[in-house]
PDB file of C-alpha atoms in Angstrom:
ATOM      1  CA  MET A 290      -0.025   0.065   0.048  1.00 51.00           C
ATOM      2  CA  THR A 291       1.207   3.250  -0.922  1.00 47.00           C
ATOM      3  CA  LYS A 292       1.719   6.255   1.424  1.00 45.00           C
ATOM      4  CA  ASN A 293      -0.912   8.095  -0.400  1.00 48.00           C
ATOM      5  CA  ASN A 294      -3.492   5.096  -0.141  1.00 48.00           C
ATOM      6  CA  PHE A 295      -2.895   4.891   3.562  1.00 42.00           C
ATOM      7  CA  LEU A 296      -3.484   8.625   4.160  1.00 41.00           C
ATOM      8  CA  GLN A 297      -6.634   8.618   2.119  1.00 49.00           C
ATOM      9  CA  ARG A 298      -8.197   5.470   3.873  1.00 50.00           C
ATOM     10  CA  GLY A 299      -7.292   7.049   7.200  1.00 46.00           C
ATOM     11  CA  LEU A 300      -9.054  10.315   6.202  1.00 43.00           C
ATOM     12  CA  LEU A 301     -12.181   8.507   5.161  1.00 45.00           C
ATOM     13  CA  PHE A 302     -12.292   6.410   8.404  1.00 44.00           C
ATOM     14  CA  LEU A 303     -12.229   9.594  10.539  1.00 43.00           C
ATOM     15  CA  ILE A 304     -15.089  11.170   8.111  1.00 43.00           C
ATOM     16  CA  VAL A 305     -17.212   8.127   8.770  1.00 41.00           C
ATOM     17  CA  VAL A 306     -16.569   8.080  12.536  1.00 42.00           C
ATOM     18  CA  SER A 307     -17.438  11.808  12.634  1.00 45.00           C
ATOM     19  CA  PHE A 308     -20.694  11.266  10.890  1.00 40.00           C
ATOM     20  CA  ILE A 309     -21.965   8.397  12.984  1.00 41.00           C
ATOM     21  CA  ALA A 310     -20.934  10.569  16.134  1.00 43.00           C
ATOM     22  CA  CYS A 311     -22.925  13.573  15.037  1.00 42.00           C
ATOM     23  CA  SER A 312     -25.931  11.191  13.861  1.00 44.00           C
ATOM     24  CA  THR A 313     -25.991   9.719  17.502  1.00 43.00           C
ATOM     25  CA  ASP A 314     -25.755  13.273  18.970  1.00 46.00           C
ATOM     26  CA  GLY A 315     -28.566  14.529  16.889  1.00 43.00           C
ATOM     27  CA  GLU A 316     -30.852  11.703  17.765  1.00 44.00           C
ATOM     28  CA  SER A 317     -30.052  12.085  21.517  1.00 41.00           C
ATOM     29  CA  SER A 318     -30.978  15.790  21.193  1.00 41.00           C
ATOM     30  CA  SER A 319     -34.078  15.112  19.302  1.00 40.00           C
ATOM     31  CA  GLU A 320     -35.267  12.644  22.006  1.00 41.00           C
ATOM     32  CA  GLU A 321     -34.403  14.925  24.822  1.00 42.00           C
ATOM     33  CA  ASN A 322     -36.380  17.859  22.925  1.00 41.00           C
ATOM     34  CA  ASN A 323     -39.140  15.396  22.491  1.00 40.00           C
ATOM     35  CA  GLN A 324     -39.146  14.624  26.259  1.00 39.00           C
ATOM     36  CA  GLU A 325     -38.917  18.400  27.055  1.00 39.00           C
ATOM     37  CA  ASP A 326     -41.989  19.164  24.846  1.00 41.00           C
ATOM     38  CA  THR A 327     -44.266  16.586  26.628  1.00 38.00           C
ATOM     39  CA  SER A 328     -43.095  17.151  30.167  1.00 40.00           C
ATOM     40  CA  ASP A 329     -45.307  20.382  30.542  1.00 52.00           C
ATOM     41  CA  GLU A 330     -48.495  18.298  30.059  1.00 69.00           C
ATOM     42  CA  THR A 331     -49.260  15.816  33.028  1.00 87.00           C
ATOM     43  CA  ALA A 332     -51.613  13.122  32.077  1.00 92.00           C
ATOM     44  CA  VAL A 333     -53.907  11.436  34.849  1.00 93.00           C
ATOM     45  CA  THR A 334     -55.921   8.355  34.516  1.00 95.00           C
ATOM     46  CA  GLU A 335     -58.885   9.254  36.773  1.00 96.00           C
ATOM     47  CA  LEU A 336     -60.628  12.385  37.983  1.00 97.00           C
ATOM     48  CA  HIS A 337     -59.667  14.357  41.212  1.00 98.00           C
ATOM     49  CA  ALA A 338     -61.617  13.118  44.046  1.00 98.00           C
ATOM     50  CA  ALA A 339     -63.160  16.666  44.593  1.00 98.00           C
ATOM     51  CA  TYR A 340     -64.990  16.298  41.356  1.00 98.00           C
ATOM     52  CA  ALA A 341     -67.397  13.777  43.096  1.00 97.00           C
ATOM     53  CA  ALA A 342     -68.866  16.654  45.189  1.00 97.00           C
ATOM     54  CA  PHE A 343     -70.213  18.530  42.065  1.00 98.00           C
ATOM     55  CA  ASN A 344     -74.143  18.317  41.452  1.00 97.00           C
ATOM     56  CA  GLN A 345     -74.239  15.235  39.128  1.00 95.00           C
ATOM     57  CA  ASP A 346     -77.707  16.475  37.976  1.00 95.00           C
ATOM     58  CA  ALA A 347     -76.351  19.637  36.429  1.00 96.00           C
ATOM     59  CA  THR A 348     -72.557  18.600  35.442  1.00 97.00           C
ATOM     60  CA  ASP A 349     -70.881  16.105  33.271  1.00 98.00           C
ATOM     61  CA  ILE A 350     -67.403  15.882  34.139  1.00 98.00           C
ATOM     62  CA  TYR A 351     -64.846  13.698  32.240  1.00 98.00           C
ATOM     63  CA  LEU A 352     -61.051  13.427  31.381  1.00 98.00           C
ATOM     64  CA  SER A 353     -60.263  14.739  27.699  1.00 97.00           C
ATOM     65  CA  ASP A 354     -57.111  15.269  25.514  1.00 96.00           C
ATOM     66  CA  ASN A 355     -55.585  11.949  26.665  1.00 96.00           C
ATOM     67  CA  GLY A 356     -56.070  12.735  30.352  1.00 96.00           C
ATOM     68  CA  THR A 357     -54.188  16.049  30.321  1.00 97.00           C
ATOM     69  CA  THR A 358     -57.414  18.017  30.712  1.00 97.00           C
ATOM     70  CA  VAL A 359     -60.844  17.855  32.429  1.00 98.00           C
ATOM     71  CA  THR A 360     -63.885  19.016  30.483  1.00 98.00           C
ATOM     72  CA  ILE A 361     -66.919  20.124  32.517  1.00 98.00           C
ATOM     73  CA  GLU A 362     -70.313  20.422  30.792  1.00 98.00           C
ATOM     74  CA  THR A 363     -73.029  22.158  32.831  1.00 97.00           C
ATOM     75  CA  THR A 364     -76.571  23.206  32.545  1.00 96.00           C
ATOM     76  CA  GLY A 365     -75.782  26.016  34.671  1.00 95.00           C
ATOM     77  CA  LEU A 366     -78.813  25.581  36.786  1.00 94.00           C
ATOM     78  CA  PRO A 367     -78.049  25.539  40.550  1.00 96.00           C
ATOM     79  CA  ASP A 368     -79.358  22.947  43.007  1.00 95.00           C
ATOM     80  CA  HIS A 369     -80.714  25.473  45.556  1.00 97.00           C
ATOM     81  CA  GLU A 370     -83.376  28.073  46.019  1.00 97.00           C
ATOM     82  CA  THR A 371     -83.266  31.554  44.566  1.00 97.00           C
ATOM     83  CA  VAL A 372     -85.730  34.270  43.511  1.00 97.00           C
ATOM     84  CA  TYR A 373     -84.303  33.911  39.921  1.00 96.00           C
ATOM     85  CA  TRP A 374     -85.980  30.692  39.409  1.00 95.00           C
ATOM     86  CA  GLY A 375     -89.072  32.638  39.018  1.00 94.00           C
ATOM     87  CA  GLU A 376     -92.429  32.088  40.682  1.00 93.00           C
ATOM     88  CA  GLY A 377     -93.983  28.706  40.244  1.00 93.00           C
ATOM     89  CA  ASN A 378     -90.703  26.813  40.411  1.00 94.00           C
ATOM     90  CA  ASP A 379     -90.124  24.473  43.360  1.00 96.00           C
ATOM     91  CA  LEU A 380     -86.832  26.214  44.171  1.00 96.00           C
ATOM     92  CA  TYR A 381     -88.182  29.578  43.842  1.00 96.00           C
ATOM     93  CA  ARG A 382     -87.417  31.621  46.910  1.00 97.00           C
ATOM     94  CA  GLU A 383     -89.206  34.927  47.754  1.00 97.00           C
ATOM     95  CA  GLU A 384     -86.513  37.701  48.051  1.00 97.00           C
ATOM     96  CA  PRO A 385     -88.459  41.084  48.153  1.00 96.00           C
ATOM     97  CA  ASP A 386     -85.276  43.084  48.817  1.00 95.00           C
ATOM     98  CA  VAL A 387     -83.588  41.830  45.632  1.00 96.00           C
ATOM     99  CA  GLN A 388     -83.494  44.393  42.865  1.00 94.00           C
ATOM    100  CA  LEU A 389     -84.319  41.653  40.119  1.00 93.00           C
ATOM    101  CA  THR A 390     -82.580  41.647  36.726  1.00 89.00           C
ATOM    102  CA  PRO A 391     -84.860  41.090  33.756  1.00 86.00           C
ATOM    103  CA  SER A 392     -83.903  37.385  33.296  1.00 87.00           C
ATOM    104  CA  ILE A 393     -84.969  34.447  35.408  1.00 89.00           C
ATOM    105  CA  MET A 394     -83.686  30.895  35.136  1.00 88.00           C
ATOM    106  CA  SER A 395     -86.611  29.335  33.183  1.00 81.00           C
ATOM    107  CA  SER A 396     -86.196  31.900  30.432  1.00 78.00           C
ATOM    108  CA  ASN A 397     -82.335  31.936  30.179  1.00 83.00           C
ATOM    109  CA  ASN A 398     -79.861  29.648  28.813  1.00 89.00           C
ATOM    110  CA  ASN A 399     -77.291  28.976  31.571  1.00 92.00           C
ATOM    111  CA  ALA A 400     -75.506  26.243  29.901  1.00 94.00           C
ATOM    112  CA  VAL A 401     -71.755  26.535  30.095  1.00 96.00           C
ATOM    113  CA  THR A 402     -68.750  24.146  29.191  1.00 97.00           C
ATOM    114  CA  ILE A 403     -65.167  24.704  30.161  1.00 98.00           C
ATOM    115  CA  THR A 404     -61.830  22.715  29.875  1.00 98.00           C
ATOM    116  CA  VAL A 405     -59.240  22.904  32.579  1.00 97.00           C
ATOM    117  CA  ASP A 406     -55.888  21.507  33.093  1.00 96.00           C
ATOM    118  CA  ALA A 407     -56.001  18.218  34.921  1.00 96.00           C
ATOM    119  CA  SER A 408     -52.848  18.927  36.770  1.00 95.00           C
ATOM    120  CA  PRO A 409     -52.463  22.919  36.942  1.00 95.00           C
ATOM    121  CA  ASN A 410     -49.261  24.490  35.942  1.00 92.00           C
ATOM    122  CA  LEU A 411     -47.948  26.609  38.739  1.00 93.00           C
ATOM    123  CA  THR A 412     -44.733  27.519  37.225  1.00 90.00           C
ATOM    124  CA  GLY A 413     -45.770  30.177  34.850  1.00 84.00           C
ATOM    125  CA  SER A 414     -46.842  33.740  35.228  1.00 85.00           C
ATOM    126  CA  THR A 415     -50.064  34.798  37.023  1.00 93.00           C
ATOM    127  CA  VAL A 416     -53.175  35.897  34.840  1.00 95.00           C
ATOM    128  CA  ASN A 417     -55.821  38.066  35.482  1.00 95.00           C
ATOM    129  CA  THR A 418     -59.371  37.031  35.585  1.00 95.00           C
ATOM    130  CA  ASN A 419     -61.771  38.307  32.865  1.00 91.00           C
ATOM    131  CA  PHE A 420     -65.478  39.075  32.718  1.00 86.00           C
ATOM    132  CA  ASP A 421     -67.885  36.224  32.010  1.00 91.00           C
ATOM    133  CA  THR A 422     -67.435  32.555  33.712  1.00 95.00           C
ATOM    134  CA  ILE A 423     -64.186  32.107  35.719  1.00 97.00           C
ATOM    135  CA  GLY A 424     -65.175  28.570  37.113  1.00 98.00           C
ATOM    136  CA  ILE A 425     -67.953  26.484  37.876  1.00 98.00           C
ATOM    137  CA  ALA A 426     -69.366  26.003  41.402  1.00 98.00           C
ATOM    138  CA  VAL A 427     -70.272  22.609  42.899  1.00 98.00           C
ATOM    139  CA  SER A 428     -73.976  23.639  42.554  1.00 98.00           C
ATOM    140  CA  GLY A 429     -73.427  23.637  38.638  1.00 97.00           C
ATOM    141  CA  ALA A 430     -73.689  27.285  38.178  1.00 97.00           C
ATOM    142  CA  SER A 431     -70.902  29.750  37.027  1.00 97.00           C
ATOM    143  CA  ILE A 432     -68.401  31.662  39.346  1.00 97.00           C
ATOM    144  CA  PHE A 433     -67.579  35.397  38.264  1.00 96.00           C
ATOM    145  CA  ASN A 434     -65.147  37.845  39.554  1.00 95.00           C
ATOM    146  CA  ASP A 435     -65.330  41.042  41.554  1.00 93.00           C
ATOM    147  CA  GLN A 436     -66.563  42.986  38.455  1.00 90.00           C
ATOM    148  CA  GLU A 437     -69.905  43.580  36.693  1.00 86.00           C
ATOM    149  CA  GLY A 438     -70.734  45.201  33.592  1.00 73.00           C
ATOM    150  CA  GLY A 439     -67.093  46.513  33.036  1.00 69.00           C
ATOM    151  CA  GLY A 440     -66.984  48.090  36.645  1.00 77.00           C
ATOM    152  CA  ALA A 441     -66.963  47.364  40.274  1.00 82.00           C
ATOM    153  CA  LEU A 442     -69.548  45.136  41.552  1.00 88.00           C
ATOM    154  CA  ASP A 443     -71.021  47.904  44.150  1.00 84.00           C
ATOM    155  CA  ALA A 444     -73.369  49.208  41.632  1.00 82.00           C
ATOM    156  CA  ALA A 445     -74.951  45.661  40.876  1.00 87.00           C
ATOM    157  CA  ALA A 446     -75.025  44.512  44.409  1.00 89.00           C
ATOM    158  CA  GLY A 447     -78.537  45.060  44.967  1.00 92.00           C
ATOM    159  CA  SER A 448     -79.462  42.423  42.392  1.00 94.00           C
ATOM    160  CA  LEU A 449     -77.605  39.588  44.200  1.00 95.00           C
ATOM    161  CA  ASP A 450     -79.719  37.071  45.856  1.00 97.00           C
ATOM    162  CA  TRP A 451     -79.284  35.386  49.196  1.00 97.00           C
ATOM    163  CA  THR A 452     -76.349  33.422  48.281  1.00 97.00           C
ATOM    164  CA  GLY A 453     -74.445  36.093  46.306  1.00 96.00           C
ATOM    165  CA  ALA A 454     -75.563  35.473  42.768  1.00 97.00           C
ATOM    166  CA  HIS A 455     -77.885  36.978  40.157  1.00 95.00           C
ATOM    167  CA  ILE A 456     -78.500  36.677  36.317  1.00 93.00           C
ATOM    168  CA  GLY A 457     -76.799  39.278  34.089  1.00 78.00           C
ATOM    169  CA  PRO A 458     -74.986  39.258  31.810  1.00 68.00           C
ATOM    170  CA  GLY A 459     -75.763  35.848  30.343  1.00 85.00           C
ATOM    171  CA  VAL A 460     -76.025  33.225  32.909  1.00 94.00           C
ATOM    172  CA  TYR A 461     -76.768  32.793  36.632  1.00 96.00           C
ATOM    173  CA  HIS A 462     -73.418  33.306  38.564  1.00 96.00           C
ATOM    174  CA  TYR A 463     -72.063  33.614  41.845  1.00 97.00           C
ATOM    175  CA  HIS A 464     -69.866  36.838  42.746  1.00 96.00           C
ATOM    176  CA  LEU A 465     -69.890  36.511  46.656  1.00 97.00           C
ATOM    177  CA  GLU A 466     -69.399  33.516  49.144  1.00 98.00           C
ATOM    178  CA  PRO A 467     -72.112  31.095  47.867  1.00 98.00           C
ATOM    179  CA  VAL A 468     -73.772  30.661  51.359  1.00 98.00           C
ATOM    180  CA  ALA A 469     -76.116  27.992  50.060  1.00 98.00           C
ATOM    181  CA  PHE A 470     -73.369  25.668  50.046  1.00 98.00           C
ATOM    182  CA  SER A 471     -70.242  27.453  51.656  1.00 98.00           C
ATOM    183  CA  ASN A 472     -70.974  29.420  54.629  1.00 98.00           C
ATOM    184  CA  ASP A 473     -67.966  30.253  56.763  1.00 98.00           C
ATOM    185  CA  ASP A 474     -66.580  26.709  56.436  1.00 98.00           C
ATOM    186  CA  ASP A 475     -63.812  24.601  54.512  1.00 98.00           C
ATOM    187  CA  ASN A 476     -66.504  23.257  51.867  1.00 98.00           C
ATOM    188  CA  LEU A 477     -65.503  22.957  48.231  1.00 98.00           C
ATOM    189  CA  VAL A 478     -66.815  26.020  46.341  1.00 98.00           C
ATOM    190  CA  GLY A 479     -65.699  24.884  42.743  1.00 98.00           C
ATOM    191  CA  ILE A 480     -63.016  24.670  40.242  1.00 98.00           C
ATOM    192  CA  LEU A 481     -61.534  27.601  38.459  1.00 98.00           C
ATOM    193  CA  LEU A 482     -60.364  27.997  34.783  1.00 97.00           C
ATOM    194  CA  ASP A 483     -56.978  27.337  35.700  1.00 97.00           C
ATOM    195  CA  GLY A 484     -57.554  23.962  37.307  1.00 97.00           C
ATOM    196  CA  VAL A 485     -57.216  24.963  40.623  1.00 98.00           C
ATOM    197  CA  PHE A 486     -60.106  24.231  43.211  1.00 98.00           C
ATOM    198  CA  LEU A 487     -61.704  26.953  45.365  1.00 98.00           C
ATOM    199  CA  TYR A 488     -62.678  26.432  49.182  1.00 98.00           C
ATOM    200  CA  GLY A 489     -64.441  28.303  51.634  1.00 98.00           C
ATOM    201  CA  ARG A 490     -62.949  30.729  54.095  1.00 98.00           C
ATOM    202  CA  LYS A 491     -61.542  28.063  56.379  1.00 98.00           C
ATOM    203  CA  CYS A 492     -58.805  25.352  55.879  1.00 97.00           C
ATOM    204  CA  ASN A 493     -59.623  21.907  56.319  1.00 97.00           C
ATOM    205  CA  SER A 494     -56.129  21.155  57.320  1.00 97.00           C
ATOM    206  CA  THR A 495     -56.432  23.436  60.508  1.00 96.00           C
ATOM    207  CA  GLY A 496     -60.186  24.072  60.798  1.00 97.00           C
ATOM    208  CA  ASP A 497     -59.525  27.888  60.994  1.00 97.00           C
ATOM    209  CA  TYR A 498     -59.048  30.755  58.491  1.00 98.00           C
ATOM    210  CA  PRO A 499     -55.523  30.458  56.697  1.00 97.00           C
ATOM    211  CA  THR A 500     -52.961  33.031  57.367  1.00 96.00           C
ATOM    212  CA  ASP A 501     -50.441  32.437  54.686  1.00 97.00           C
ATOM    213  CA  LEU A 502     -52.547  32.936  51.528  1.00 97.00           C
ATOM    214  CA  ASP A 503     -50.882  34.514  48.518  1.00 96.00           C
ATOM    215  CA  ALA A 504     -52.239  37.340  46.551  1.00 94.00           C
ATOM    216  CA  SER A 505     -54.841  35.131  44.757  1.00 96.00           C
ATOM    217  CA  GLY A 506     -56.095  33.708  48.133  1.00 97.00           C
ATOM    218  CA  GLY A 507     -54.161  30.360  47.497  1.00 97.00           C
ATOM    219  CA  HIS A 508     -51.660  28.165  49.498  1.00 98.00           C
ATOM    220  CA  THR A 509     -50.520  24.620  49.768  1.00 98.00           C
ATOM    221  CA  THR A 510     -52.040  22.258  52.401  1.00 98.00           C
ATOM    222  CA  THR A 511     -53.963  19.014  52.496  1.00 98.00           C
ATOM    223  CA  THR A 512     -57.640  19.298  51.957  1.00 98.00           C
ATOM    224  CA  GLN A 513     -60.531  16.876  52.630  1.00 98.00           C
ATOM    225  CA  TYR A 514     -60.081  15.428  48.997  1.00 98.00           C
ATOM    226  CA  THR A 515     -56.167  14.826  48.854  1.00 97.00           C
ATOM    227  CA  ASN A 516     -55.757  11.786  51.240  1.00 96.00           C
ATOM    228  CA  GLY A 517     -53.096  13.428  53.327  1.00 96.00           C
ATOM    229  CA  GLU A 518     -51.133  14.936  50.344  1.00 97.00           C
ATOM    230  CA  GLU A 519     -50.642  18.647  50.252  1.00 98.00           C
ATOM    231  CA  GLU A 520     -52.064  20.465  47.030  1.00 98.00           C
ATOM    232  CA  TYR A 521     -52.212  24.200  46.007  1.00 98.00           C
ATOM    233  CA  HIS A 522     -55.775  25.643  46.322  1.00 98.00           C
ATOM    234  CA  TYR A 523     -57.736  28.764  46.655  1.00 98.00           C
ATOM    235  CA  HIS A 524     -59.532  29.879  49.623  1.00 98.00           C
ATOM    236  CA  ILE A 525     -62.473  32.829  49.656  1.00 98.00           C
ATOM    237  CA  ILE A 526     -60.615  35.423  51.375  1.00 97.00           C
ATOM    238  CA  ASN A 527     -61.719  36.315  54.768  1.00 96.00           C
ATOM    239  CA  GLU A 528     -62.345  40.003  54.221  1.00 94.00           C
ATOM    240  CA  LEU A 529     -65.697  41.832  53.701  1.00 93.00           C
ATOM    241  CA  TYR A 530     -66.232  43.198  50.193  1.00 88.00           C
ATOM    242  CA  SER A 531     -67.358  46.907  50.119  1.00 81.00           C
ATOM    243  CA  ASN A 532     -71.166  47.379  50.530  1.00 76.00           C
ATOM    244  CA  THR A 533     -72.162  43.701  49.986  1.00 80.00           C
ATOM    245  CA  GLY A 534     -71.523  42.657  53.553  1.00 88.00           C
ATOM    246  CA  SER A 535     -70.100  39.460  52.219  1.00 94.00           C
ATOM    247  CA  TYR A 536     -66.837  38.110  50.710  1.00 96.00           C
ATOM    248  CA  ILE A 537     -65.910  38.024  46.980  1.00 96.00           C
ATOM    249  CA  ALA A 538     -65.555  34.433  45.741  1.00 97.00           C
ATOM    250  CA  PHE A 539     -62.405  35.022  43.726  1.00 97.00           C
ATOM    251  CA  ALA A 540     -60.955  38.315  42.411  1.00 95.00           C
ATOM    252  CA  GLY A 541     -57.745  36.782  41.070  1.00 94.00           C
ATOM    253  CA  PRO A 542     -55.174  36.640  39.666  1.00 96.00           C
ATOM    254  CA  TYR A 543     -55.022  33.002  38.455  1.00 96.00           C
ATOM    255  CA  GLN A 544     -52.036  31.074  39.712  1.00 96.00           C
ATOM    256  CA  GLY A 545     -52.437  27.786  37.527  1.00 92.00           C
ATOM    257  CA  TYR A 546     -51.779  28.947  33.891  1.00 87.00           C
TER     258      TYR A 546
END
């Protein structure tokens, strides 16, 4: 073998080895990227135990998107009394002091469907709430924030029924602590659009008002639905709101987007 042939074969060998090494590195990087792309979405195989507390006559709750999200379909019709059912309904409650909005339950489409993360992402930025439905209560009706008609809730407070809800705009919804099913206690109130559960003013882990809530009214402790494991969740903040004589259900911002 001539010296030139030897050098040519050696150079060819180095090129082949370099190609294989580059290909292997590329495949590894691709696999790592794929793992990173899917790591943000956590799939579950069964619904959170808290969903069992929702009114099953008004809601249909199921896993979606291969277990990464939960879809909640609701009639929006609550399972408790209110003046907004209208006279003649079995759940009608006379409330002469309520400044009724034009709509009542029987003449209004209250159906709402939302989809939330099965495992909320608590690593991102906080997001402010918007007008319209910000969550679904265990009663089957919508939860709204502390605004009404583009402004503060104060002006519309007179139309709120005994449990802090009314119709307008759109659907029957709660602005305040819904005393029909959570009245100065640790009961589950509902699920919000970021997939985080909302509870009453007290915490199940201590039986008292929590003192370590963040700006959204959230903290991480055990609840009656977590089987001893700690979980981030919201509480109705124990501060009276303006002229309502009650407590805002949730003002935000969301922590789970």
